[in-house]
C-alpha positions as a Python dict, from the first residue, in 0.01 Angstrom:
ca = {
    (1, 'A'): (0, 0, 0),
    (2, 'L'): (-227, 282, 106),
    (3, 'D'): (-508, 206, 345),
    (4, 'S'): (-858, 350, 297),
    (5, 'T'): (-779, 657, 509),
    (6, 'Q'): (-486, 772, 297),
    (7, 'Q'): (-526, 1020, 15),
    (8, 'L'): (-337, 1129, -292),
    (9, 'T'): (-338, 1498, -387),
    (10, 'L'): (-283, 1600, -749),
    (11, 'S'): (-228, 1958, -856),
    (12, 'E'): (-149, 2126, -1186),
    (13, 'N'): (67, 2372, -992),
    (14, 'L'): (318, 2185, -777),
    (15, 'H'): (487, 2508, -661),
    (16, 'A'): (153, 2651, -538),
    (17, 'L'): (72, 2325, -359),
    (18, 'T'): (411, 2316, -185),
    (19, 'A'): (397, 2685, -88),
    (20, 'A'): (41, 2651, 43),
    (21, 'R'): (137, 2350, 256),
    (22, 'Q'): (431, 2542, 401),
    (23, 'Q'): (200, 2838, 472),
    (24, 'Q'): (-60, 2605, 627),
    (25, 'G'): (205, 2457, 855),
    (26, 'A'): (318, 2801, 968),
    (27, 'E'): (-28, 2955, 1013),
    (28, 'G'): (-262, 2658, 1050),
    (29, 'G'): (-587, 2632, 855),
    (30, 'A'): (-663, 2529, 499),
    (31, 'P'): (-415, 2586, 217),
    (32, 'A'): (-490, 2890, -1),
    (33, 'G'): (-404, 2978, -358),
    (34, 'I'): (-413, 2625, -504),
    (35, 'Y'): (-588, 2579, -837),
    (36, 'A'): (-692, 2262, -1017),
    (37, 'T'): (-614, 2047, -715),
    (38, 'H'): (-795, 1719, -655),
    (39, 'Q'): (-789, 1467, -372),
    (40, 'F'): (-856, 1097, -423),
    (41, 'T'): (-899, 819, -168),
    (42, 'F'): (-785, 474, -275),
    (43, 'D'): (-903, 137, -151),
    (44, 'H'): (-574, -23, -253),
    (45, 'V'): (-260, 72, -445),
    (46, 'H'): (-47, -196, -612),
    (47, 'G'): (328, -164, -639),
    (48, 'P'): (539, -290, -931),
    (49, 'A'): (602, -627, -759),
    (50, 'A'): (230, -697, -702),
    (51, 'S'): (115, -1033, -835),
    (52, 'Q'): (-167, -1065, -1086),
    (53, 'E'): (-358, -1262, -822),
    (54, 'S'): (-330, -975, -572),
    (55, 'V'): (-441, -716, -828),
    (56, 'Y'): (-745, -927, -918),
    (57, 'K'): (-835, -1005, -557),
    (58, 'H'): (-815, -644, -436),
    (59, 'S'): (-936, -457, -746),
    (60, 'A'): (-1171, -671, -952),
    (61, 'K'): (-1300, -989, -789),
    (62, 'G'): (-1570, -815, -584),
    (63, 'A'): (-1707, -644, -894),
    (64, 'V'): (-1698, -966, -1096),
    (65, 'M'): (-1879, -1168, -830),
    (66, 'S'): (-2141, -894, -783),
    (67, 'T'): (-2247, -939, -1146),
    (68, 'L'): (-2360, -1289, -1053),
    (69, 'E'): (-2595, -1129, -800),
    (70, 'G'): (-2751, -907, -1068),
    (71, 'Y'): (-2541, -593, -1037),
    (72, 'N'): (-2370, -413, -1324),
    (73, 'A'): (-1994, -379, -1302),
    (74, 'T'): (-1725, -221, -1517),
    (75, 'I'): (-1350, -260, -1490),
    (76, 'I'): (-1147, -11, -1692),
    (77, 'A'): (-774, -11, -1760),
    (78, 'Y'): (-671, 345, -1836),
    (79, 'G'): (-337, 504, -1910),
    (80, 'P'): (-76, 583, -2173),
    (81, 'T'): (74, 331, -2411),
    (82, 'G'): (321, 89, -2254),
    (83, 'T'): (204, 116, -1892),
    (84, 'G'): (78, -241, -1855),
    (85, 'K'): (-294, -219, -1929),
    (86, 'T'): (-299, -528, -2151),
    (87, 'Y'): (-74, -720, -1912),
    (88, 'T'): (-301, -634, -1618),
    (89, 'M'): (-621, -719, -1803),
    (90, 'E'): (-508, -1025, -1999),
    (91, 'G'): (-176, -1147, -1861),
    (92, 'P'): (163, -1218, -2017),
    (93, 'E'): (27, -1441, -2293),
    (94, 'S'): (-245, -1200, -2392),
    (95, 'T'): (-562, -1325, -2557),
    (96, 'S'): (-469, -1691, -2539),
    (97, 'A'): (-609, -1950, -2305),
    (98, 'P'): (-408, -1950, -1983),
    (99, 'A'): (-118, -2189, -1976),
    (100, 'S'): (-113, -2402, -1665),
    (101, 'G'): (177, -2377, -1427),
    (102, 'H'): (300, -2032, -1534),
    (103, 'V'): (485, -1875, -1240),
    (104, 'E'): (424, -1504, -1203),
    (105, 'R'): (652, -1228, -1076),
    (106, 'G'): (494, -1216, -731),
    (107, 'G'): (580, -1581, -675),
    (108, 'G'): (231, -1723, -726),
    (109, 'V'): (130, -1972, -988),
    (110, 'D'): (-44, -1834, -1289),
    (111, 'G'): (17, -1497, -1451),
    (112, 'H'): (-343, -1470, -1565),
    (113, 'G'): (-475, -1116, -1584),
    (114, 'I'): (-811, -983, -1472),
    (115, 'I'): (-1010, -1111, -1771),
    (116, 'P'): (-900, -1478, -1754),
    (117, 'R'): (-949, -1480, -1375),
    (118, 'A'): (-1296, -1327, -1411),
    (119, 'I'): (-1389, -1583, -1677),
    (120, 'Q'): (-1273, -1868, -1451),
    (121, 'D'): (-1468, -1728, -1154),
    (122, 'I'): (-1788, -1679, -1355),
    (123, 'F'): (-1789, -2025, -1513),
    (124, 'G'): (-1675, -2183, -1184),
    (125, 'Y'): (-1968, -2019, -1004),
    (126, 'I'): (-2211, -2140, -1270),
    (127, 'S'): (-2081, -2498, -1268),
    (128, 'N'): (-2098, -2512, -886),
    (129, 'D'): (-2457, -2386, -871),
    (130, 'T'): (-2675, -2692, -813),
    (131, 'S'): (-3006, -2504, -816),
    (132, 'A'): (-3241, -2654, -1074),
    (133, 'S'): (-3446, -2333, -1087),
    (134, 'R'): (-3160, -2110, -1203),
    (135, 'K'): (-3046, -2071, -1562),
    (136, 'Y'): (-2751, -1867, -1681),
    (137, 'L'): (-2686, -1682, -2006),
    (138, 'V'): (-2335, -1547, -2055),
    (139, 'R'): (-2280, -1293, -2332),
    (140, 'A'): (-1949, -1134, -2427),
    (141, 'S'): (-1859, -817, -2611),
    (142, 'Y'): (-1517, -674, -2690),
    (143, 'L'): (-1477, -304, -2749),
    (144, 'Q'): (-1196, -54, -2763),
    (145, 'I'): (-1196, 317, -2693),
    (146, 'Y'): (-905, 466, -2886),
    (147, 'N'): (-869, 839, -2948),
    (148, 'E'): (-1222, 881, -2811),
    (149, 'V'): (-1369, 651, -3079),
    (150, 'I'): (-1554, 338, -2962),
    (151, 'S'): (-1504, 38, -3191),
    (152, 'D'): (-1649, -314, -3179),
    (153, 'L'): (-1347, -545, -3203),
    (154, 'L'): (-1563, -846, -3294),
    (155, 'K'): (-1742, -663, -3577),
    (156, 'P'): (-1468, -432, -3709),
    (157, 'E'): (-1703, -254, -3948),
    (158, 'R'): (-1882, -109, -3644),
    (159, 'T'): (-1691, 202, -3541),
    (160, 'N'): (-1781, 536, -3390),
    (161, 'L'): (-2034, 369, -3160),
    (162, 'M'): (-2223, 576, -2905),
    (163, 'I'): (-2280, 524, -2533),
    (164, 'R'): (-2650, 545, -2449),
    (165, 'E'): (-2865, 515, -2141),
    (166, 'E'): (-3220, 383, -2116),
    (167, 'K'): (-3428, 321, -1808),
    (168, 'R'): (-3480, -48, -1893),
    (169, 'R'): (-3128, -133, -2019),
    (170, 'G'): (-2922, 112, -1818),
    (171, 'I'): (-2598, 229, -1979),
    (172, 'F'): (-2495, 47, -2297),
    (173, 'V'): (-2300, 90, -2620),
    (174, 'E'): (-2544, 118, -2909),
    (175, 'G'): (-2466, -127, -3190),
    (176, 'L'): (-2210, -329, -2992),
    (177, 'S'): (-2227, -697, -3081),
    (178, 'E'): (-2300, -951, -2807),
    (179, 'W'): (-2197, -1315, -2837),
    (180, 'V'): (-2350, -1597, -2635),
    (181, 'V'): (-2069, -1806, -2489),
    (182, 'R'): (-2092, -2145, -2318),
    (183, 'S'): (-1733, -2200, -2208),
    (184, 'T'): (-1406, -2032, -2128),
    (185, 'A'): (-1264, -2161, -2456),
    (186, 'E'): (-1532, -1974, -2654),
    (187, 'I'): (-1443, -1649, -2475),
    (188, 'Y'): (-1071, -1695, -2543),
    (189, 'G'): (-1156, -1750, -2909),
    (190, 'L'): (-1343, -1418, -2918),
    (191, 'M'): (-1051, -1247, -2743),
    (192, 'Q'): (-810, -1374, -3007),
    (193, 'R'): (-1039, -1248, -3286),
    (194, 'G'): (-1077, -910, -3122),
    (195, 'A'): (-706, -871, -3047),
    (196, 'A'): (-631, -884, -3418),
    (197, 'Q'): (-839, -566, -3460),
    (198, 'R'): (-698, -369, -3167),
    (199, 'A'): (-510, -45, -3221),
    (200, 'V'): (-184, -43, -3024),
}
């Protein structure tokens, strides 16, 4: 895994990048002649043997828990078909309630993906809060961006939705349905409904 000081360099011109690095080594100084080159710093990189628990802990849990303190958070799985986005987000038995005792590749119990783990953390936090002055309202939406078209998977007639921003609401998807949920089971039910509408 990379630590926070390591970087990844991407270039559209691998030959120019290699030649510039060789020139930089010989002459010192910054590489010249590279076009469309970008550097990214990563907090954590997961290898193919990483457990679902490790991926959640290092990549999503902080964002999930910050929502319970009033912050907005978004977790996006992005990439080409067949690269493990659904597995990472939902787990091996996608869109169904997690089966207990499932042993995952990394040796841990539970192959739950990011969504089931987030749901468990959110409802666990709520049930452990003993403050009489606090009330919680959990709403769920399920959308898909496919070929640059945003669709509401829980109201399939709503397609071609637009992302908007308002001072009061912040960034939101106009026309996206929101469902009040009171339990993990209700969320899994919505996930099953939405999965039937997903383009794969």
